[in-house]
mmCIF file with all atom_site columns, C-alpha atoms in Angstrom:
data_model
loop_
_atom_site.group_PDB
_atom_site.id
_atom_site.type_symbol
_atom_site.label_atom_id
_atom_site.label_alt_id
_atom_site.label_comp_id
_atom_site.label_asym_id
_atom_site.label_entity_id
_atom_site.label_seq_id
_atom_site.pdbx_PDB_ins_code
_atom_site.Cartn_x
_atom_site.Cartn_y
_atom_site.Cartn_z
_atom_site.occupancy
_atom_site.B_iso_or_equiv
_atom_site.pdbx_formal_charge
_atom_site.auth_seq_id
_atom_site.auth_comp_id
_atom_site.auth_asym_id
_atom_site.auth_atom_id
_atom_site.pdbx_PDB_model_num
ATOM 1   C CA . MET A 1 1   ? 51.122 48.949 -47.576 1.00 42.00 ? 1   MET A CA 1
ATOM 2   C CA . GLY A 1 2   ? 48.369 47.092 -45.703 1.00 41.00 ? 2   GLY A CA 1
ATOM 3   C CA . GLN A 1 3   ? 46.972 43.705 -46.696 1.00 38.00 ? 3   GLN A CA 1
ATOM 4   C CA . GLU A 1 4   ? 43.758 45.264 -48.037 1.00 41.00 ? 4   GLU A CA 1
ATOM 5   C CA . ALA A 1 5   ? 45.748 47.637 -50.277 1.00 40.00 ? 5   ALA A CA 1
ATOM 6   C CA . VAL A 1 6   ? 47.856 44.739 -51.568 1.00 33.00 ? 6   VAL A CA 1
ATOM 7   C CA . VAL A 1 7   ? 44.716 42.747 -52.409 1.00 33.00 ? 7   VAL A CA 1
ATOM 8   C CA . ARG A 1 8   ? 43.212 45.762 -54.226 1.00 38.00 ? 8   ARG A CA 1
ATOM 9   C CA . SER A 1 9   ? 46.408 46.253 -56.243 1.00 34.00 ? 9   SER A CA 1
ATOM 10  C CA . LEU A 1 10  ? 46.406 42.556 -57.168 1.00 32.00 ? 10  LEU A CA 1
ATOM 11  C CA . ASP A 1 11  ? 42.751 42.842 -58.201 1.00 37.00 ? 11  ASP A CA 1
ATOM 12  C CA . ALA A 1 12  ? 43.573 45.796 -60.450 1.00 38.00 ? 12  ALA A CA 1
ATOM 13  C CA . LYS A 1 13  ? 46.244 43.737 -62.251 1.00 36.00 ? 13  LYS A CA 1
ATOM 14  C CA . ARG A 1 14  ? 43.927 40.764 -62.818 1.00 37.00 ? 14  ARG A CA 1
ATOM 15  C CA . PRO A 1 15  ? 41.368 41.539 -65.482 1.00 40.00 ? 15  PRO A CA 1
ATOM 16  C CA . ALA A 1 16  ? 37.892 40.115 -64.988 1.00 47.00 ? 16  ALA A CA 1
ATOM 17  C CA . ARG A 1 17  ? 36.945 37.225 -67.241 1.00 47.00 ? 17  ARG A CA 1
ATOM 18  C CA . SER A 1 18  ? 35.057 38.655 -70.201 1.00 48.00 ? 18  SER A CA 1
ATOM 19  C CA . GLU A 1 19  ? 32.290 37.063 -72.248 1.00 52.00 ? 19  GLU A CA 1
ATOM 20  C CA . ALA A 1 20  ? 34.834 36.723 -75.079 1.00 49.00 ? 20  ALA A CA 1
ATOM 21  C CA . ASP A 1 21  ? 37.152 34.760 -72.762 1.00 51.00 ? 21  ASP A CA 1
ATOM 22  C CA . ILE A 1 22  ? 34.301 32.450 -71.847 1.00 50.00 ? 22  ILE A CA 1
ATOM 23  C CA . LYS A 1 23  ? 33.450 31.844 -75.520 1.00 51.00 ? 23  LYS A CA 1
ATOM 24  C CA . ARG A 1 24  ? 37.129 31.211 -76.365 1.00 48.00 ? 24  ARG A CA 1
ATOM 25  C CA . GLY A 1 25  ? 37.394 28.728 -73.514 1.00 56.00 ? 25  GLY A CA 1
ATOM 26  C CA . VAL A 1 26  ? 39.856 30.695 -71.363 1.00 54.00 ? 26  VAL A CA 1
ATOM 27  C CA . PRO A 1 27  ? 39.887 28.844 -68.023 1.00 61.00 ? 27  PRO A CA 1
ATOM 28  C CA . THR A 1 28  ? 38.333 30.371 -64.935 1.00 80.00 ? 28  THR A CA 1
ATOM 29  C CA . SER A 1 29  ? 40.895 31.283 -62.275 1.00 89.00 ? 29  SER A CA 1
ATOM 30  C CA . PHE A 1 30  ? 40.645 30.483 -58.573 1.00 93.00 ? 30  PHE A CA 1
ATOM 31  C CA . HIS A 1 31  ? 40.987 34.190 -57.752 1.00 91.00 ? 31  HIS A CA 1
ATOM 32  C CA . ASP A 1 32  ? 38.177 35.091 -60.174 1.00 92.00 ? 32  ASP A CA 1
ATOM 33  C CA . VAL A 1 33  ? 35.797 32.529 -58.647 1.00 93.00 ? 33  VAL A CA 1
ATOM 34  C CA . ILE A 1 34  ? 36.367 33.410 -54.974 1.00 92.00 ? 34  ILE A CA 1
ATOM 35  C CA . LYS A 1 35  ? 35.278 37.007 -55.595 1.00 92.00 ? 35  LYS A CA 1
ATOM 36  C CA . SER A 1 36  ? 31.776 35.811 -56.517 1.00 91.00 ? 36  SER A CA 1
ATOM 37  C CA . LYS A 1 37  ? 29.006 36.581 -54.017 1.00 90.00 ? 37  LYS A CA 1
ATOM 38  C CA . TYR A 1 38  ? 27.524 33.082 -54.280 1.00 92.00 ? 38  TYR A CA 1
ATOM 39  C CA . LEU A 1 39  ? 29.503 29.881 -54.749 1.00 94.00 ? 39  LEU A CA 1
ATOM 40  C CA . LEU A 1 40  ? 29.022 26.202 -55.389 1.00 96.00 ? 40  LEU A CA 1
ATOM 41  C CA . LEU A 1 41  ? 31.376 24.097 -53.272 1.00 96.00 ? 41  LEU A CA 1
ATOM 42  C CA . THR A 1 42  ? 31.802 20.478 -54.287 1.00 96.00 ? 42  THR A CA 1
ATOM 43  C CA . THR A 1 43  ? 33.317 18.095 -51.762 1.00 96.00 ? 43  THR A CA 1
ATOM 44  C CA . PHE A 1 44  ? 34.073 14.459 -52.493 1.00 96.00 ? 44  PHE A CA 1
ATOM 45  C CA . THR A 1 45  ? 33.198 11.257 -50.666 1.00 94.00 ? 45  THR A CA 1
ATOM 46  C CA . LYS A 1 46  ? 35.848 8.636  -49.888 1.00 92.00 ? 46  LYS A CA 1
ATOM 47  C CA . ASP A 1 47  ? 34.894 6.793  -53.066 1.00 93.00 ? 47  ASP A CA 1
ATOM 48  C CA . GLY A 1 48  ? 35.113 9.991  -55.168 1.00 93.00 ? 48  GLY A CA 1
ATOM 49  C CA . ARG A 1 49  ? 31.433 10.880 -55.604 1.00 95.00 ? 49  ARG A CA 1
ATOM 50  C CA . PRO A 1 50  ? 30.856 14.672 -55.849 1.00 96.00 ? 50  PRO A CA 1
ATOM 51  C CA . LYS A 1 51  ? 28.575 16.377 -53.327 1.00 96.00 ? 51  LYS A CA 1
ATOM 52  C CA . PRO A 1 52  ? 27.808 19.992 -54.389 1.00 96.00 ? 52  PRO A CA 1
ATOM 53  C CA . THR A 1 53  ? 26.567 22.587 -51.888 1.00 93.00 ? 53  THR A CA 1
ATOM 54  C CA . ALA A 1 54  ? 25.683 26.270 -52.319 1.00 92.00 ? 54  ALA A CA 1
ATOM 55  C CA . ILE A 1 55  ? 27.757 28.422 -49.930 1.00 91.00 ? 55  ILE A CA 1
ATOM 56  C CA . TRP A 1 56  ? 28.598 31.975 -48.958 1.00 88.00 ? 56  TRP A CA 1
ATOM 57  C CA . GLY A 1 57  ? 32.283 32.832 -48.982 1.00 92.00 ? 57  GLY A CA 1
ATOM 58  C CA . VAL A 1 58  ? 34.599 35.710 -48.178 1.00 94.00 ? 58  VAL A CA 1
ATOM 59  C CA . PRO A 1 59  ? 37.841 36.182 -50.107 1.00 96.00 ? 59  PRO A CA 1
ATOM 60  C CA . GLU A 1 60  ? 40.847 36.905 -47.902 1.00 95.00 ? 60  GLU A CA 1
ATOM 61  C CA . GLY A 1 61  ? 43.944 37.418 -50.013 1.00 92.00 ? 61  GLY A CA 1
ATOM 62  C CA . GLU A 1 62  ? 44.394 34.218 -52.011 1.00 93.00 ? 62  GLU A CA 1
ATOM 63  C CA . LYS A 1 63  ? 42.066 32.224 -49.716 1.00 96.00 ? 63  LYS A CA 1
ATOM 64  C CA . LEU A 1 64  ? 38.337 31.764 -49.404 1.00 96.00 ? 64  LEU A CA 1
ATOM 65  C CA . LEU A 1 65  ? 36.762 31.714 -45.940 1.00 96.00 ? 65  LEU A CA 1
ATOM 66  C CA . VAL A 1 66  ? 33.496 29.864 -45.392 1.00 93.00 ? 66  VAL A CA 1
ATOM 67  C CA . ILE A 1 67  ? 31.334 29.357 -42.296 1.00 90.00 ? 67  ILE A CA 1
ATOM 68  C CA . THR A 1 68  ? 29.405 26.119 -41.919 1.00 88.00 ? 68  THR A CA 1
ATOM 69  C CA . ASP A 1 69  ? 27.853 23.884 -39.279 1.00 85.00 ? 69  ASP A CA 1
ATOM 70  C CA . ASP A 1 70  ? 30.355 22.028 -37.150 1.00 86.00 ? 70  ASP A CA 1
ATOM 71  C CA . GLY A 1 71  ? 29.928 18.319 -37.774 1.00 84.00 ? 71  GLY A CA 1
ATOM 72  C CA . SER A 1 72  ? 28.167 18.787 -41.126 1.00 87.00 ? 72  SER A CA 1
ATOM 73  C CA . TRP A 1 73  ? 28.737 16.222 -43.830 1.00 92.00 ? 73  TRP A CA 1
ATOM 74  C CA . LYS A 1 74  ? 30.841 18.701 -45.790 1.00 93.00 ? 74  LYS A CA 1
ATOM 75  C CA . THR A 1 75  ? 33.253 19.112 -42.860 1.00 92.00 ? 75  THR A CA 1
ATOM 76  C CA . LYS A 1 76  ? 33.491 15.336 -42.466 1.00 94.00 ? 76  LYS A CA 1
ATOM 77  C CA . ARG A 1 77  ? 34.220 14.915 -46.187 1.00 95.00 ? 77  ARG A CA 1
ATOM 78  C CA . ILE A 1 78  ? 36.848 17.688 -46.113 1.00 96.00 ? 78  ILE A CA 1
ATOM 79  C CA . LYS A 1 79  ? 38.622 16.023 -43.182 1.00 94.00 ? 79  LYS A CA 1
ATOM 80  C CA . ASN A 1 80  ? 38.756 12.784 -45.209 1.00 94.00 ? 80  ASN A CA 1
ATOM 81  C CA . THR A 1 81  ? 39.433 14.303 -48.637 1.00 94.00 ? 81  THR A CA 1
ATOM 82  C CA . PRO A 1 82  ? 40.596 17.939 -48.689 1.00 96.00 ? 82  PRO A CA 1
ATOM 83  C CA . ARG A 1 83  ? 40.269 18.211 -52.490 1.00 96.00 ? 83  ARG A CA 1
ATOM 84  C CA . VAL A 1 84  ? 37.302 20.407 -53.458 1.00 97.00 ? 84  VAL A CA 1
ATOM 85  C CA . THR A 1 85  ? 36.075 22.362 -56.433 1.00 96.00 ? 85  THR A CA 1
ATOM 86  C CA . ILE A 1 86  ? 34.367 25.737 -56.389 1.00 96.00 ? 86  ILE A CA 1
ATOM 87  C CA . ALA A 1 87  ? 32.395 27.591 -59.028 1.00 94.00 ? 87  ALA A CA 1
ATOM 88  C CA . LYS A 1 88  ? 30.488 30.844 -59.276 1.00 94.00 ? 88  LYS A CA 1
ATOM 89  C CA . SER A 1 89  ? 26.786 30.230 -58.784 1.00 92.00 ? 89  SER A CA 1
ATOM 90  C CA . GLY A 1 90  ? 23.421 31.806 -58.299 1.00 90.00 ? 90  GLY A CA 1
ATOM 91  C CA . SER A 1 91  ? 22.064 32.196 -54.775 1.00 85.00 ? 91  SER A CA 1
ATOM 92  C CA . LEU A 1 92  ? 20.495 28.734 -54.910 1.00 87.00 ? 92  LEU A CA 1
ATOM 93  C CA . GLY A 1 93  ? 23.595 26.977 -56.276 1.00 89.00 ? 93  GLY A CA 1
ATOM 94  C CA . LYS A 1 94  ? 23.042 26.966 -60.058 1.00 92.00 ? 94  LYS A CA 1
ATOM 95  C CA . PRO A 1 95  ? 26.596 26.994 -61.540 1.00 92.00 ? 95  PRO A CA 1
ATOM 96  C CA . LYS A 1 96  ? 27.572 30.125 -63.476 1.00 91.00 ? 96  LYS A CA 1
ATOM 97  C CA . SER A 1 97  ? 31.205 29.264 -64.260 1.00 91.00 ? 97  SER A CA 1
ATOM 98  C CA . ASP A 1 98  ? 33.552 26.369 -64.715 1.00 91.00 ? 98  ASP A CA 1
ATOM 99  C CA . ASP A 1 99  ? 34.772 24.565 -61.599 1.00 93.00 ? 99  ASP A CA 1
ATOM 100 C CA . VAL A 1 100 ? 38.216 25.361 -60.238 1.00 95.00 ? 100 VAL A CA 1
ATOM 101 C CA . GLU A 1 101 ? 40.210 23.042 -58.011 1.00 96.00 ? 101 GLU A CA 1
ATOM 102 C CA . GLY A 1 102 ? 40.941 23.913 -54.390 1.00 97.00 ? 102 GLY A CA 1
ATOM 103 C CA . VAL A 1 103 ? 42.209 22.449 -51.149 1.00 97.00 ? 103 VAL A CA 1
ATOM 104 C CA . ALA A 1 104 ? 40.007 22.895 -48.088 1.00 97.00 ? 104 ALA A CA 1
ATOM 105 C CA . ARG A 1 105 ? 40.712 22.580 -44.416 1.00 96.00 ? 105 ARG A CA 1
ATOM 106 C CA . VAL A 1 106 ? 38.607 22.921 -41.306 1.00 96.00 ? 106 VAL A CA 1
ATOM 107 C CA . LEU A 1 107 ? 39.958 25.800 -39.234 1.00 95.00 ? 107 LEU A CA 1
ATOM 108 C CA . PRO A 1 108 ? 40.523 25.533 -35.479 1.00 95.00 ? 108 PRO A CA 1
ATOM 109 C CA . LYS A 1 109 ? 37.572 26.608 -33.306 1.00 91.00 ? 109 LYS A CA 1
ATOM 110 C CA . SER A 1 110 ? 39.570 29.678 -32.249 1.00 94.00 ? 110 SER A CA 1
ATOM 111 C CA . GLU A 1 111 ? 39.100 31.013 -35.822 1.00 93.00 ? 111 GLU A CA 1
ATOM 112 C CA . THR A 1 112 ? 35.324 30.486 -35.959 1.00 86.00 ? 112 THR A CA 1
ATOM 113 C CA . ARG A 1 113 ? 34.325 33.920 -34.640 1.00 87.00 ? 113 ARG A CA 1
ATOM 114 C CA . ARG A 1 114 ? 36.671 35.743 -37.076 1.00 92.00 ? 114 ARG A CA 1
ATOM 115 C CA . VAL A 1 115 ? 35.288 33.845 -40.080 1.00 90.00 ? 115 VAL A CA 1
ATOM 116 C CA . TYR A 1 116 ? 31.685 34.245 -38.864 1.00 85.00 ? 116 TYR A CA 1
ATOM 117 C CA . ASN A 1 117 ? 32.151 38.017 -38.513 1.00 86.00 ? 117 ASN A CA 1
ATOM 118 C CA . ALA A 1 118 ? 33.710 38.264 -41.997 1.00 90.00 ? 118 ALA A CA 1
ATOM 119 C CA . VAL A 1 119 ? 30.726 36.413 -43.483 1.00 86.00 ? 119 VAL A CA 1
ATOM 120 C CA . LEU A 1 120 ? 28.262 38.647 -41.596 1.00 86.00 ? 120 LEU A CA 1
ATOM 121 C CA . LYS A 1 121 ? 30.074 41.738 -42.838 1.00 86.00 ? 121 LYS A CA 1
ATOM 122 C CA . ARG A 1 122 ? 29.908 40.636 -46.483 1.00 84.00 ? 122 ARG A CA 1
ATOM 123 C CA . TYR A 1 123 ? 26.313 39.385 -46.315 1.00 78.00 ? 123 TYR A CA 1
ATOM 124 C CA . TRP A 1 124 ? 25.076 42.148 -43.968 1.00 71.00 ? 124 TRP A CA 1
ATOM 125 C CA . TYR A 1 125 ? 21.565 42.130 -45.416 1.00 70.00 ? 125 TYR A CA 1
ATOM 126 C CA . HIS A 1 126 ? 21.116 38.536 -44.172 1.00 67.00 ? 126 HIS A CA 1
ATOM 127 C CA . ALA A 1 127 ? 22.847 39.213 -40.838 1.00 65.00 ? 127 ALA A CA 1
ATOM 128 C CA . PRO A 1 128 ? 19.843 39.610 -38.502 1.00 64.00 ? 128 PRO A CA 1
ATOM 129 C CA . TRP A 1 129 ? 18.236 36.258 -39.275 1.00 60.00 ? 129 TRP A CA 1
ATOM 130 C CA . PHE A 1 130 ? 21.612 34.476 -39.698 1.00 57.00 ? 130 PHE A CA 1
ATOM 131 C CA . TYR A 1 131 ? 22.786 35.701 -36.297 1.00 59.00 ? 131 TYR A CA 1
ATOM 132 C CA . LEU A 1 132 ? 19.449 34.918 -34.608 1.00 59.00 ? 132 LEU A CA 1
ATOM 133 C CA . HIS A 1 133 ? 19.443 31.430 -36.137 1.00 58.00 ? 133 HIS A CA 1
ATOM 134 C CA . SER A 1 134 ? 22.950 30.814 -34.719 1.00 59.00 ? 134 SER A CA 1
ATOM 135 C CA . VAL A 1 135 ? 22.017 32.016 -31.233 1.00 58.00 ? 135 VAL A CA 1
ATOM 136 C CA . VAL A 1 136 ? 18.800 29.972 -31.103 1.00 59.00 ? 136 VAL A CA 1
ATOM 137 C CA . ARG A 1 137 ? 20.747 26.842 -32.083 1.00 57.00 ? 137 ARG A CA 1
ATOM 138 C CA . GLY A 1 138 ? 23.217 27.228 -29.202 1.00 58.00 ? 138 GLY A CA 1
ATOM 139 C CA . GLY A 1 139 ? 25.612 30.029 -30.089 1.00 59.00 ? 139 GLY A CA 1
ATOM 140 C CA . ILE A 1 140 ? 28.077 30.849 -32.824 1.00 62.00 ? 140 ILE A CA 1
ATOM 141 C CA . ASP A 1 141 ? 31.060 29.020 -31.364 1.00 66.00 ? 141 ASP A CA 1
ATOM 142 C CA . LYS A 1 142 ? 29.046 25.932 -30.521 1.00 63.00 ? 142 LYS A CA 1
ATOM 143 C CA . VAL A 1 143 ? 27.317 25.279 -33.851 1.00 75.00 ? 143 VAL A CA 1
ATOM 144 C CA . HIS A 1 144 ? 29.704 26.720 -36.468 1.00 82.00 ? 144 HIS A CA 1
ATOM 145 C CA . VAL A 1 145 ? 33.202 26.141 -37.747 1.00 89.00 ? 145 VAL A CA 1
ATOM 146 C CA . GLY A 1 146 ? 35.281 27.981 -40.326 1.00 91.00 ? 146 GLY A CA 1
ATOM 147 C CA . LEU A 1 147 ? 36.673 26.518 -43.536 1.00 95.00 ? 147 LEU A CA 1
ATOM 148 C CA . GLU A 1 148 ? 39.617 27.812 -45.532 1.00 97.00 ? 148 GLU A CA 1
ATOM 149 C CA . ILE A 1 149 ? 39.910 27.011 -49.233 1.00 97.00 ? 149 ILE A CA 1
ATOM 150 C CA . THR A 1 150 ? 43.137 27.682 -51.110 1.00 96.00 ? 150 THR A CA 1
ATOM 151 C CA . PRO A 1 151 ? 44.282 26.987 -54.673 1.00 95.00 ? 151 PRO A CA 1
ATOM 152 C CA . PRO A 1 152 ? 46.141 23.693 -55.076 1.00 92.00 ? 152 PRO A CA 1
ATOM 153 C CA . VAL A 1 153 ? 49.921 23.847 -54.913 1.00 86.00 ? 153 VAL A CA 1
ATOM 154 C CA . GLY A 1 154 ? 51.647 23.337 -58.229 1.00 68.00 ? 154 GLY A CA 1
#
């Protein structure tokens, strides 16, 4: 059984969070949030202040892959403090679920192209301008880096 089939079978066993669950206060799961098309990623400064950012993400098994600018403030904060929270959001970052905890890491540059292609595949309708914007700024591998967000251990 391939990885995609395993993920689909896991998805079938995990019911979506219903309106009744939300009203009863059933917590949002990491897996439920990462399936959302639009996400709100909150990174934290060294002194603990939250810095929310609207992002695009691609679920890959139990992980979330994100593409961002190399050297952005969010990558600097993740290198200092890997603790993050993510929530479902609207396209402009308005939260639509509770936050869930996660652990983020900046992926090696060798992974950038794979993550970039996964993001383009999921958000294909934005691909032409997203790709052009990357090329004009110096190329995909030069200006971008991949992030991986996983649920916290324990």
